[in-house]
Amino acid sequence: MKVEKMVAYLFGEKLKELPSEEERETVKELREMFRRLATNSNCSYGDGTIDYAFYAKWPKYGNDTAVRIAYDSGSKDFKVWFYFADLKKKQRPLKDEIEKCLADGFESLVERWGEPPFETIDPSIPVFECVGKEKTLENCLKLL
């Protein structure tokens, strides 16, 4: 079995373990949104260092401009992770604009990272906070 297929299977198994049907549906909706926004060819399962993850990359900005839905074994939940290392280096105004958009829609980002621009290159949002806010997240990612 190829590594990507194995990670896709394990991702699906962890998805089934989520206690809320709303959260499971949100993960599925986010996955489809990423495929639309980043184009399907820039999306895949796994990423070498993260198990049980589905990611979308925006290679026009570099390999470190990506968003991942990843299983967090510590919290036994899924999180949406943002990787903006290349934006920080090459497109700082765009990184700041996306982070402001995200902070306006997701309070936990401000609670955890402070006001944007965030000093981290990989803030995250728990999937349960994304329930009902998929359009907000999409509007932010459309800036990429």
Coordinates of C-alpha atoms in Angstrom, one line a residue:
M1 CA 0.0 0.0 0.0
K2 CA 1.4 3.4 -1.0
V3 CA 2.2 5.8 1.9
E4 CA -0.4 8.3 0.8
K5 CA -3.1 5.6 0.6
M6 CA -2.2 4.4 4.1
V7 CA -2.3 7.9 5.5
A8 CA -5.6 8.6 3.8
Y9 CA -7.0 5.4 5.4
L10 CA -5.7 6.3 8.8
F11 CA -7.0 9.9 8.4
G12 CA -10.4 8.4 7.7
E13 CA -10.2 6.1 10.7
K14 CA -9.4 9.0 13.0
L15 CA -12.2 11.0 11.4
K16 CA -14.7 8.3 12.3
E17 CA -13.6 8.7 16.0
L18 CA -14.7 12.3 16.2
P19 CA -17.6 12.5 18.6
S20 CA -19.6 15.0 16.6
E21 CA -21.2 14.5 13.2
E22 CA -20.9 18.3 12.7
E23 CA -17.1 18.1 13.1
R24 CA -16.9 15.1 10.8
E25 CA -18.9 17.0 8.1
T26 CA -16.8 20.1 8.7
V27 CA -13.6 18.2 8.0
K28 CA -15.1 16.8 4.8
E29 CA -16.2 20.3 3.7
L30 CA -12.8 21.8 4.5
R31 CA -11.1 19.1 2.5
E32 CA -13.3 19.8 -0.5
M33 CA -12.7 23.6 -0.1
F34 CA -8.9 23.1 -0.1
R35 CA -9.2 21.1 -3.3
R36 CA -11.1 23.9 -4.9
L37 CA -8.9 26.7 -3.7
A38 CA -5.5 25.1 -4.1
T39 CA -6.5 23.0 -7.0
N40 CA -6.7 19.2 -6.6
S41 CA -3.2 18.6 -8.0
N42 CA -1.7 20.6 -5.0
C43 CA -3.5 18.5 -2.4
S44 CA -2.6 15.2 -0.8
Y45 CA -2.6 13.1 2.3
G46 CA 0.4 13.1 4.7
D47 CA 3.4 15.3 4.5
G48 CA 6.3 13.4 5.7
T49 CA 6.4 14.8 9.3
I50 CA 2.7 14.8 10.0
D51 CA 0.6 11.7 10.1
Y52 CA -3.1 11.6 9.5
A53 CA -3.1 14.9 7.6
F54 CA -4.7 16.3 4.4
Y55 CA -2.9 19.3 3.0
A56 CA -3.2 21.9 0.3
K57 CA -0.2 23.8 -0.9
W58 CA 0.1 27.1 -2.9
P59 CA 3.4 26.4 -4.7
K60 CA 3.4 29.8 -6.4
Y61 CA 4.5 31.2 -2.9
G62 CA 6.8 28.2 -2.1
N63 CA 6.5 24.8 -0.5
D64 CA 6.0 26.3 3.0
T65 CA 2.7 28.0 2.1
A66 CA 0.1 25.4 3.0
V67 CA -2.9 24.6 5.1
R68 CA -3.4 21.2 6.7
I69 CA -6.2 19.4 8.4
A70 CA -4.2 17.2 10.8
Y71 CA -5.1 14.8 13.6
D72 CA -3.6 16.0 16.9
S73 CA -2.9 13.0 19.0
G74 CA -2.4 15.2 22.1
S75 CA -5.9 16.5 22.0
K76 CA -7.3 13.5 20.1
D77 CA -8.9 16.0 17.7
F78 CA -8.4 17.6 14.3
K79 CA -6.9 21.0 13.8
V80 CA -6.5 23.3 10.8
W81 CA -2.8 24.3 10.7
F82 CA -1.5 27.3 8.6
Y83 CA 2.0 27.2 7.3
F84 CA 3.2 30.6 6.2
A85 CA 7.0 30.5 6.3
D86 CA 7.4 31.4 2.7
L87 CA 4.8 34.2 3.0
K88 CA 6.7 35.6 6.0
K89 CA 9.9 35.8 3.8
K90 CA 8.5 36.8 0.5
Q91 CA 5.0 38.2 0.9
R92 CA 4.8 39.6 4.4
P93 CA 1.8 42.0 3.6
L94 CA -0.2 39.0 2.3
K95 CA 0.6 37.0 5.4
D96 CA -0.5 39.8 7.6
E97 CA -3.7 40.3 5.6
I98 CA -4.6 36.6 5.8
E99 CA -3.8 36.5 9.5
K100 CA -6.0 39.5 10.2
C101 CA -8.8 37.9 8.3
L102 CA -8.4 34.7 10.3
A103 CA -8.2 36.5 13.6
D104 CA -11.4 38.4 12.8
G105 CA -13.3 35.1 12.3
F106 CA -11.6 32.8 14.9
E107 CA -11.2 34.1 18.4
S108 CA -9.0 31.3 19.5
L109 CA -6.2 32.5 17.2
V110 CA -6.1 35.9 19.1
E111 CA -6.4 34.2 22.4
R112 CA -3.5 31.9 21.7
W113 CA -1.2 34.0 19.4
G114 CA -2.2 37.6 20.2
E115 CA -3.2 40.2 17.7
P116 CA -1.9 39.7 14.1
P117 CA 0.6 39.7 12.7
F118 CA 1.4 36.5 14.5
E119 CA 5.0 35.8 15.4
T120 CA 4.5 32.1 14.7
I121 CA 4.5 30.7 11.2
D122 CA 2.1 27.9 12.0
P123 CA -1.0 28.9 14.0
S124 CA -3.9 26.5 14.3
I125 CA -7.7 26.4 14.8
P126 CA -9.5 23.4 16.3
V127 CA -12.0 21.9 13.9
F128 CA -14.8 22.3 16.4
E129 CA -14.3 26.1 16.1
C130 CA -14.6 25.8 12.3
V131 CA -18.1 24.3 12.5
G132 CA -20.4 26.8 10.8
K133 CA -17.5 29.1 9.8
E134 CA -16.3 27.3 6.7
K135 CA -17.2 30.3 4.5
T136 CA -15.2 32.6 6.8
L137 CA -12.1 30.4 6.4
E138 CA -12.7 30.1 2.7
N139 CA -12.8 33.9 2.3
C140 CA -9.4 34.2 4.1
L141 CA -7.8 31.5 2.0
K142 CA -9.1 33.0 -1.2
L143 CA -6.5 35.7 -0.6
L144 CA -3.8 33.2 -1.5

